[in-house]
mmCIF file of C-alpha atoms in Angstrom:
data_model
loop_
_atom_site.group_PDB
_atom_site.id
_atom_site.type_symbol
_atom_site.label_atom_id
_atom_site.label_comp_id
_atom_site.label_asym_id
_atom_site.label_seq_id
_atom_site.Cartn_x
_atom_site.Cartn_y
_atom_site.Cartn_z
ATOM 1 C CA UNK A 1 -10.110 -37.930 24.760
ATOM 2 C CA UNK A 2 -12.714 -35.534 24.070
ATOM 3 C CA UNK A 3 -13.828 -32.386 25.733
ATOM 4 C CA UNK A 4 -15.322 -32.822 29.460
ATOM 5 C CA UNK A 5 -17.118 -30.338 31.370
ATOM 6 C CA UNK A 6 -16.640 -27.815 28.563
ATOM 7 C CA UNK A 7 -12.824 -27.907 29.408
ATOM 8 C CA UNK A 8 -10.103 -29.002 26.895
ATOM 9 C CA UNK A 9 -7.268 -30.705 28.419
ATOM 10 C CA UNK A 10 -3.761 -29.377 27.967
ATOM 11 C CA UNK A 11 -1.622 -32.129 26.123
ATOM 12 C CA UNK A 12 1.491 -33.163 28.172
ATOM 13 C CA UNK A 13 3.575 -32.657 25.111
ATOM 14 C CA UNK A 14 2.823 -28.546 25.145
ATOM 15 C CA UNK A 15 5.694 -26.654 26.334
ATOM 16 C CA UNK A 16 4.700 -24.388 29.455
ATOM 17 C CA UNK A 17 8.154 -23.607 30.743
ATOM 18 C CA UNK A 18 9.469 -20.393 29.186
ATOM 19 C CA UNK A 19 12.237 -19.298 31.671
ATOM 20 C CA UNK A 20 14.929 -20.202 29.203
ATOM 21 C CA UNK A 21 13.017 -20.579 25.962
ATOM 22 C CA UNK A 22 11.836 -17.958 23.363
ATOM 23 C CA UNK A 23 8.071 -17.588 23.807
ATOM 24 C CA UNK A 24 5.386 -16.240 21.366
ATOM 25 C CA UNK A 25 5.663 -12.882 23.292
ATOM 26 C CA UNK A 26 9.250 -12.560 23.338
ATOM 27 C CA UNK A 27 9.449 -13.358 19.320
ATOM 28 C CA UNK A 28 7.088 -10.835 18.469
ATOM 29 C CA UNK A 29 8.258 -8.453 21.127
ATOM 30 C CA UNK A 30 4.662 -7.905 22.502
ATOM 31 C CA UNK A 31 5.807 -5.901 25.442
ATOM 32 C CA UNK A 32 6.941 -3.225 23.129
ATOM 33 C CA UNK A 33 4.045 -3.490 20.503
ATOM 34 C CA UNK A 34 1.230 -3.448 23.070
ATOM 35 C CA UNK A 35 2.861 -0.528 25.008
ATOM 36 C CA UNK A 36 3.229 1.534 21.889
ATOM 37 C CA UNK A 37 -0.605 3.007 22.234
ATOM 38 C CA UNK A 38 -0.297 6.159 24.254
ATOM 39 C CA UNK A 39 -3.459 8.305 23.827
ATOM 40 C CA UNK A 40 -2.729 12.145 24.183
ATOM 41 C CA UNK A 41 -6.417 13.025 25.008
ATOM 42 C CA UNK A 42 -7.018 14.341 28.642
ATOM 43 C CA UNK A 43 -8.895 13.110 30.198
ATOM 44 C CA UNK A 44 -8.215 10.022 28.147
ATOM 45 C CA UNK A 45 -11.178 9.325 25.713
ATOM 46 C CA UNK A 46 -12.292 5.926 25.194
ATOM 47 C CA UNK A 47 -12.268 5.851 21.479
ATOM 48 C CA UNK A 48 -8.785 7.337 20.973
ATOM 49 C CA UNK A 49 -7.337 3.664 21.336
ATOM 50 C CA UNK A 50 -9.274 2.762 18.253
ATOM 51 C CA UNK A 51 -7.985 5.676 16.266
ATOM 52 C CA UNK A 52 -4.342 4.726 17.160
ATOM 53 C CA UNK A 53 -4.566 1.074 16.486
ATOM 54 C CA UNK A 54 -6.241 1.511 13.302
ATOM 55 C CA UNK A 55 -3.342 3.694 11.977
ATOM 56 C CA UNK A 56 -0.627 1.464 13.752
ATOM 57 C CA UNK A 57 -1.956 -1.571 12.186
ATOM 58 C CA UNK A 58 -2.138 0.427 8.823
ATOM 59 C CA UNK A 59 1.518 1.156 9.305
ATOM 60 C CA UNK A 60 2.661 -2.437 9.999
ATOM 61 C CA UNK A 61 0.703 -3.483 6.741
ATOM 62 C CA UNK A 62 2.273 -0.638 4.824
ATOM 63 C CA UNK A 63 5.531 -2.025 6.088
ATOM 64 C CA UNK A 64 4.862 -5.438 4.549
ATOM 65 C CA UNK A 65 3.513 -3.812 1.354
ATOM 66 C CA UNK A 66 6.666 -2.121 1.086
ATOM 67 C CA UNK A 67 8.774 -4.962 1.617
ATOM 68 C CA UNK A 68 6.743 -7.195 -1.039
ATOM 69 C CA UNK A 69 6.705 -4.149 -3.641
ATOM 70 C CA UNK A 70 10.636 -3.657 -3.560
ATOM 71 C CA UNK A 71 11.020 -7.488 -3.714
ATOM 72 C CA UNK A 72 9.021 -7.631 -7.047
ATOM 73 C CA UNK A 73 11.073 -4.853 -8.349
ATOM 74 C CA UNK A 74 14.193 -6.822 -7.447
ATOM 75 C CA UNK A 75 12.790 -9.810 -9.110
ATOM 76 C CA UNK A 76 11.931 -7.872 -12.352
ATOM 77 C CA UNK A 77 15.480 -6.637 -12.451
ATOM 78 C CA UNK A 78 16.448 -10.307 -12.126
ATOM 79 C CA UNK A 79 14.014 -11.288 -15.098
ATOM 80 C CA UNK A 80 11.965 -13.335 -12.819
ATOM 81 C CA UNK A 81 8.575 -12.510 -13.575
ATOM 82 C CA UNK A 82 6.844 -15.386 -11.615
ATOM 83 C CA UNK A 83 8.551 -14.434 -8.544
ATOM 84 C CA UNK A 84 7.571 -10.642 -8.960
ATOM 85 C CA UNK A 85 4.060 -11.441 -9.508
ATOM 86 C CA UNK A 86 4.009 -13.694 -6.282
ATOM 87 C CA UNK A 87 5.036 -10.800 -4.452
ATOM 88 C CA UNK A 88 2.179 -8.559 -6.241
ATOM 89 C CA UNK A 89 -0.221 -11.291 -5.472
ATOM 90 C CA UNK A 90 0.478 -11.070 -1.456
ATOM 91 C CA UNK A 91 0.260 -7.290 -1.747
ATOM 92 C CA UNK A 92 -3.255 -7.511 -3.175
ATOM 93 C CA UNK A 93 -4.434 -9.465 -0.284
ATOM 94 C CA UNK A 94 -2.960 -7.080 1.696
ATOM 95 C CA UNK A 95 -4.857 -4.420 0.265
ATOM 96 C CA UNK A 96 -8.078 -6.194 0.798
ATOM 97 C CA UNK A 97 -7.388 -6.089 4.469
ATOM 98 C CA UNK A 98 -6.544 -2.499 4.489
ATOM 99 C CA UNK A 99 -9.577 -1.504 2.648
ATOM 100 C CA UNK A 100 -11.820 -3.441 4.815
ATOM 101 C CA UNK A 101 -10.099 -2.094 7.969
ATOM 102 C CA UNK A 102 -11.750 1.483 7.093
ATOM 103 C CA UNK A 103 -15.098 -0.265 8.386
ATOM 104 C CA UNK A 104 -13.652 -0.322 11.936
ATOM 105 C CA UNK A 105 -12.760 3.220 11.935
ATOM 106 C CA UNK A 106 -15.990 4.196 10.484
ATOM 107 C CA UNK A 107 -17.774 2.985 13.682
ATOM 108 C CA UNK A 108 -16.178 6.213 15.133
ATOM 109 C CA UNK A 109 -19.126 8.772 15.320
ATOM 110 C CA UNK A 110 -18.529 12.503 14.440
ATOM 111 C CA UNK A 111 -19.412 13.397 18.155
ATOM 112 C CA UNK A 112 -17.043 10.753 19.667
ATOM 113 C CA UNK A 113 -13.999 11.910 17.238
ATOM 114 C CA UNK A 114 -14.454 15.541 17.945
ATOM 115 C CA UNK A 115 -14.065 14.748 21.629
ATOM 116 C CA UNK A 116 -10.429 14.088 21.098
ATOM 117 C CA UNK A 117 -9.526 15.373 17.598
ATOM 118 C CA UNK A 118 -8.136 18.684 19.050
ATOM 119 C CA UNK A 119 -5.442 16.781 20.850
ATOM 120 C CA UNK A 120 -3.867 15.328 17.619
ATOM 121 C CA UNK A 121 -2.545 18.668 16.985
ATOM 122 C CA UNK A 122 -0.987 18.834 13.152
ATOM 123 C CA UNK A 123 -0.446 14.945 12.928
ATOM 124 C CA UNK A 124 -2.064 13.382 10.056
ATOM 125 C CA UNK A 125 -2.011 10.651 7.646
ATOM 126 C CA UNK A 126 -0.678 12.664 5.219
ATOM 127 C CA UNK A 127 2.626 12.338 7.174
ATOM 128 C CA UNK A 128 2.823 8.704 6.703
ATOM 129 C CA UNK A 129 6.291 8.148 5.041
ATOM 130 C CA UNK A 130 5.647 4.602 4.420
ATOM 131 C CA UNK A 131 2.283 5.365 2.160
ATOM 132 C CA UNK A 132 4.555 7.875 0.252
ATOM 133 C CA UNK A 133 7.270 5.154 -0.155
ATOM 134 C CA UNK A 134 4.603 2.876 -1.509
ATOM 135 C CA UNK A 135 3.465 5.647 -3.828
ATOM 136 C CA UNK A 136 6.797 6.335 -5.229
ATOM 137 C CA UNK A 137 7.757 2.524 -5.803
ATOM 138 C CA UNK A 138 4.592 2.146 -7.701
ATOM 139 C CA UNK A 139 5.304 5.434 -9.862
ATOM 140 C CA UNK A 140 3.435 8.298 -8.100
ATOM 141 C CA UNK A 141 6.350 10.428 -7.280
ATOM 142 C CA UNK A 142 6.359 14.020 -6.089
ATOM 143 C CA UNK A 143 9.466 15.643 -5.059
ATOM 144 C CA UNK A 144 7.554 18.276 -3.258
ATOM 145 C CA UNK A 145 6.346 15.686 -0.758
ATOM 146 C CA UNK A 146 10.019 15.278 0.606
ATOM 147 C CA UNK A 147 9.401 18.743 2.460
ATOM 148 C CA UNK A 148 7.133 17.027 4.798
ATOM 149 C CA UNK A 149 9.855 14.828 6.118
ATOM 150 C CA UNK A 150 12.683 17.141 6.639
ATOM 151 C CA UNK A 151 12.420 16.695 10.441
ATOM 152 C CA UNK A 152 12.732 12.985 9.924
ATOM 153 C CA UNK A 153 16.190 12.147 8.583
ATOM 154 C CA UNK A 154 15.801 8.355 8.015
ATOM 155 C CA UNK A 155 12.318 8.845 6.274
ATOM 156 C CA UNK A 156 13.659 11.739 4.246
ATOM 157 C CA UNK A 157 16.526 9.642 3.158
ATOM 158 C CA UNK A 158 14.401 6.828 2.083
ATOM 159 C CA UNK A 159 11.913 8.888 0.053
ATOM 160 C CA UNK A 160 14.831 10.668 -1.673
ATOM 161 C CA UNK A 161 16.357 7.152 -2.672
ATOM 162 C CA UNK A 162 13.120 6.035 -3.911
ATOM 163 C CA UNK A 163 12.583 9.169 -5.918
ATOM 164 C CA UNK A 164 15.735 8.648 -7.741
ATOM 165 C CA UNK A 165 15.246 4.850 -8.299
ATOM 166 C CA UNK A 166 13.078 3.343 -11.064
ATOM 167 C CA UNK A 167 9.488 2.335 -10.059
ATOM 168 C CA UNK A 168 8.127 -1.089 -9.960
ATOM 169 C CA UNK A 169 6.772 -0.290 -13.467
ATOM 170 C CA UNK A 170 9.991 0.947 -14.808
ATOM 171 C CA UNK A 171 11.742 -2.078 -13.753
ATOM 172 C CA UNK A 172 9.002 -4.294 -15.584
ATOM 173 C CA UNK A 173 9.712 -2.508 -18.918
ATOM 174 C CA UNK A 174 13.404 -2.884 -18.554
ATOM 175 C CA UNK A 175 12.771 -6.630 -17.909
ATOM 176 C CA UNK A 176 10.577 -7.111 -20.998
ATOM 177 C CA UNK A 177 13.289 -5.263 -23.254
ATOM 178 C CA UNK A 178 15.861 -7.964 -21.748
ATOM 179 C CA UNK A 179 13.476 -10.566 -22.700
ATOM 180 C CA UNK A 180 13.245 -9.658 -26.405
ATOM 181 C CA UNK A 181 10.289 -7.226 -26.401
ATOM 182 C CA UNK A 182 10.303 -4.366 -28.606
ATOM 183 C CA UNK A 183 9.888 -1.744 -25.461
ATOM 184 C CA UNK A 184 10.100 1.734 -26.941
ATOM 185 C CA UNK A 185 13.193 3.826 -25.646
ATOM 186 C CA UNK A 186 10.919 6.459 -24.391
ATOM 187 C CA UNK A 187 9.808 3.821 -21.601
ATOM 188 C CA UNK A 188 13.375 2.644 -20.986
ATOM 189 C CA UNK A 189 15.027 6.114 -20.914
ATOM 190 C CA UNK A 190 12.481 7.987 -18.889
ATOM 191 C CA UNK A 191 13.300 10.599 -16.079
ATOM 192 C CA UNK A 192 12.505 8.407 -13.105
ATOM 193 C CA UNK A 193 12.074 11.065 -10.704
ATOM 194 C CA UNK A 194 9.098 12.454 -12.313
ATOM 195 C CA UNK A 195 5.589 10.939 -11.827
ATOM 196 C CA UNK A 196 4.910 8.263 -14.453
ATOM 197 C CA UNK A 197 2.422 9.529 -16.714
ATOM 198 C CA UNK A 198 0.744 7.886 -20.067
ATOM 199 C CA UNK A 199 3.117 6.952 -22.557
ATOM 200 C CA UNK A 200 1.422 6.436 -26.171
ATOM 201 C CA UNK A 201 4.536 4.681 -27.229
ATOM 202 C CA UNK A 202 3.781 1.656 -25.155
ATOM 203 C CA UNK A 203 0.334 1.192 -26.705
ATOM 204 C CA UNK A 204 1.062 -1.079 -29.640
ATOM 205 C CA UNK A 205 3.139 -3.238 -27.527
ATOM 206 C CA UNK A 206 0.538 -3.511 -24.745
ATOM 207 C CA UNK A 207 -2.331 -4.064 -27.299
ATOM 208 C CA UNK A 208 -0.370 -6.721 -29.048
ATOM 209 C CA UNK A 209 0.167 -8.575 -25.879
ATOM 210 C CA UNK A 210 -3.711 -8.333 -25.152
ATOM 211 C CA UNK A 211 -4.461 -9.546 -28.596
ATOM 212 C CA UNK A 212 -2.250 -12.398 -28.461
ATOM 213 C CA UNK A 213 -2.228 -13.411 -24.885
ATOM 214 C CA UNK A 214 -1.757 -17.237 -25.228
ATOM 215 C CA UNK A 215 1.823 -16.851 -26.926
ATOM 216 C CA UNK A 216 2.616 -14.072 -24.269
ATOM 217 C CA UNK A 217 0.949 -15.248 -21.113
ATOM 218 C CA UNK A 218 3.398 -14.148 -18.464
ATOM 219 C CA UNK A 219 3.366 -10.602 -19.809
ATOM 220 C CA UNK A 220 -0.471 -10.658 -20.188
ATOM 221 C CA UNK A 221 -0.904 -11.974 -16.505
ATOM 222 C CA UNK A 222 1.634 -9.265 -15.419
ATOM 223 C CA UNK A 223 -0.583 -6.509 -17.070
ATOM 224 C CA UNK A 224 -3.803 -7.706 -15.390
ATOM 225 C CA UNK A 225 -2.093 -8.131 -11.998
ATOM 226 C CA UNK A 226 -0.881 -4.508 -12.180
ATOM 227 C CA UNK A 227 -4.588 -3.677 -13.079
ATOM 228 C CA UNK A 228 -5.616 -5.506 -9.853
ATOM 229 C CA UNK A 229 -3.069 -3.589 -7.765
ATOM 230 C CA UNK A 230 -4.239 -0.310 -9.275
ATOM 231 C CA UNK A 231 -7.741 -0.836 -8.531
ATOM 232 C CA UNK A 232 -7.281 -2.110 -5.264
ATOM 233 C CA UNK A 233 -5.206 0.974 -4.339
ATOM 234 C CA UNK A 234 -8.090 3.286 -5.603
ATOM 235 C CA UNK A 235 -10.691 1.413 -3.684
ATOM 236 C CA UNK A 236 -8.562 2.051 -0.460
ATOM 237 C CA UNK A 237 -8.376 5.542 -1.527
ATOM 238 C CA UNK A 238 -12.107 5.782 -2.041
ATOM 239 C CA UNK A 239 -12.848 4.331 1.306
ATOM 240 C CA UNK A 240 -10.355 6.533 3.056
ATOM 241 C CA UNK A 241 -12.193 9.721 1.487
ATOM 242 C CA UNK A 242 -15.614 8.168 2.329
ATOM 243 C CA UNK A 243 -14.655 7.311 6.107
ATOM 244 C CA UNK A 244 -13.311 10.930 6.447
ATOM 245 C CA UNK A 245 -16.424 12.548 4.821
ATOM 246 C CA UNK A 246 -18.568 10.292 7.145
ATOM 247 C CA UNK A 247 -16.227 11.465 10.397
ATOM 248 C CA UNK A 248 -15.673 15.108 9.985
ATOM 249 C CA UNK A 249 -17.588 16.242 6.750
ATOM 250 C CA UNK A 250 -16.065 18.721 5.011
ATOM 251 C CA UNK A 251 -13.768 19.848 7.767
ATOM 252 C CA UNK A 252 -10.025 20.625 6.994
ATOM 253 C CA UNK A 253 -7.627 18.120 7.815
ATOM 254 C CA UNK A 254 -5.391 18.234 11.053
ATOM 255 C CA UNK A 255 -2.285 18.314 8.656
ATOM 256 C CA UNK A 256 -3.605 21.281 6.918
ATOM 257 C CA UNK A 257 -5.072 19.996 3.876
ATOM 258 C CA UNK A 258 -8.801 20.663 2.758
ATOM 259 C CA UNK A 259 -9.665 17.313 3.806
ATOM 260 C CA UNK A 260 -12.204 15.379 1.721
ATOM 261 C CA UNK A 261 -11.394 17.583 -1.341
ATOM 262 C CA UNK A 262 -7.792 16.883 -1.103
ATOM 263 C CA UNK A 263 -8.647 13.015 -0.728
ATOM 264 C CA UNK A 264 -10.790 13.246 -3.800
ATOM 265 C CA UNK A 265 -8.239 14.646 -5.970
ATOM 266 C CA UNK A 266 -5.938 11.468 -5.161
ATOM 267 C CA UNK A 267 -8.664 9.376 -6.986
ATOM 268 C CA UNK A 268 -7.411 11.008 -10.124
ATOM 269 C CA UNK A 269 -3.882 9.683 -9.769
ATOM 270 C CA UNK A 270 -2.737 6.512 -11.766
ATOM 271 C CA UNK A 271 -0.054 4.007 -11.613
ATOM 272 C CA UNK A 272 -0.439 2.092 -14.892
ATOM 273 C CA UNK A 273 -2.197 4.365 -17.143
ATOM 274 C CA UNK A 274 -1.570 2.462 -20.444
ATOM 275 C CA UNK A 275 -3.088 -0.664 -19.088
ATOM 276 C CA UNK A 276 -6.417 1.008 -18.404
ATOM 277 C CA UNK A 277 -6.223 3.129 -21.756
ATOM 278 C CA UNK A 278 -5.597 -0.052 -23.896
ATOM 279 C CA UNK A 279 -9.190 -1.171 -22.911
ATOM 280 C CA UNK A 280 -10.801 1.506 -25.274
ATOM 281 C CA UNK A 281 -8.372 0.203 -28.119
ATOM 282 C CA UNK A 282 -8.880 -3.543 -27.973
ATOM 283 C CA UNK A 283 -11.430 -4.956 -30.456
ATOM 284 C CA UNK A 284 -11.270 -1.688 -32.627
#
């Protein structure tokens, strides 16, 4: 039977009694989730809810990004490139959502934000331990960041552990070595607590794979997936910087940073530098 009087009939098979069944709300613990938005402005400002939800949803997505990135690293450890790239592909879709999400926050005008910004104190996205964890897993390690999390033992412990563990990129090169590729020792035995930087020793192998992609398709595909991952990350950083510029101009950040100037410097950071550098060498 079709819709009548613009009303859709509830099918008799649909479950409606949840007195003893798990419901959608109980499965997702919506009572907890939807009560986690606690504006601090007094009187409460209308737009603070937007600001809170924007950052809370970002943290939820970052939780999944970290989950998938660590799973990709585990897959490389198991020499399963296909499974690793499946995880990376999911991360890429999440990154697109995170980047587009900035457009929602950009509806917050400078005047509106200034009316509750003072109530935020020194809280800042700079203090997102999950964001730092993702950066660490991707290779942008900075031991100095741990000081920010000394008051949060669980976050500090996670970042300290990830600082000392191989990055996703490190695990990838180890995987290729076990699969018989001539990966230089400098890539296999580097100090994993240091931020990853360009390793010229890797360039011949990378160039060889690009120039012989048909015979080394899985590795070639991994290279391009990594390039996508980095580009998406940089687009997110750029949108972040531009949203901050649009909202507070050149003011200092609430966490004490220089604000836009500090965010601009992040655009100079890189995860997989050889995969970009090889573009200049191919075809020569």
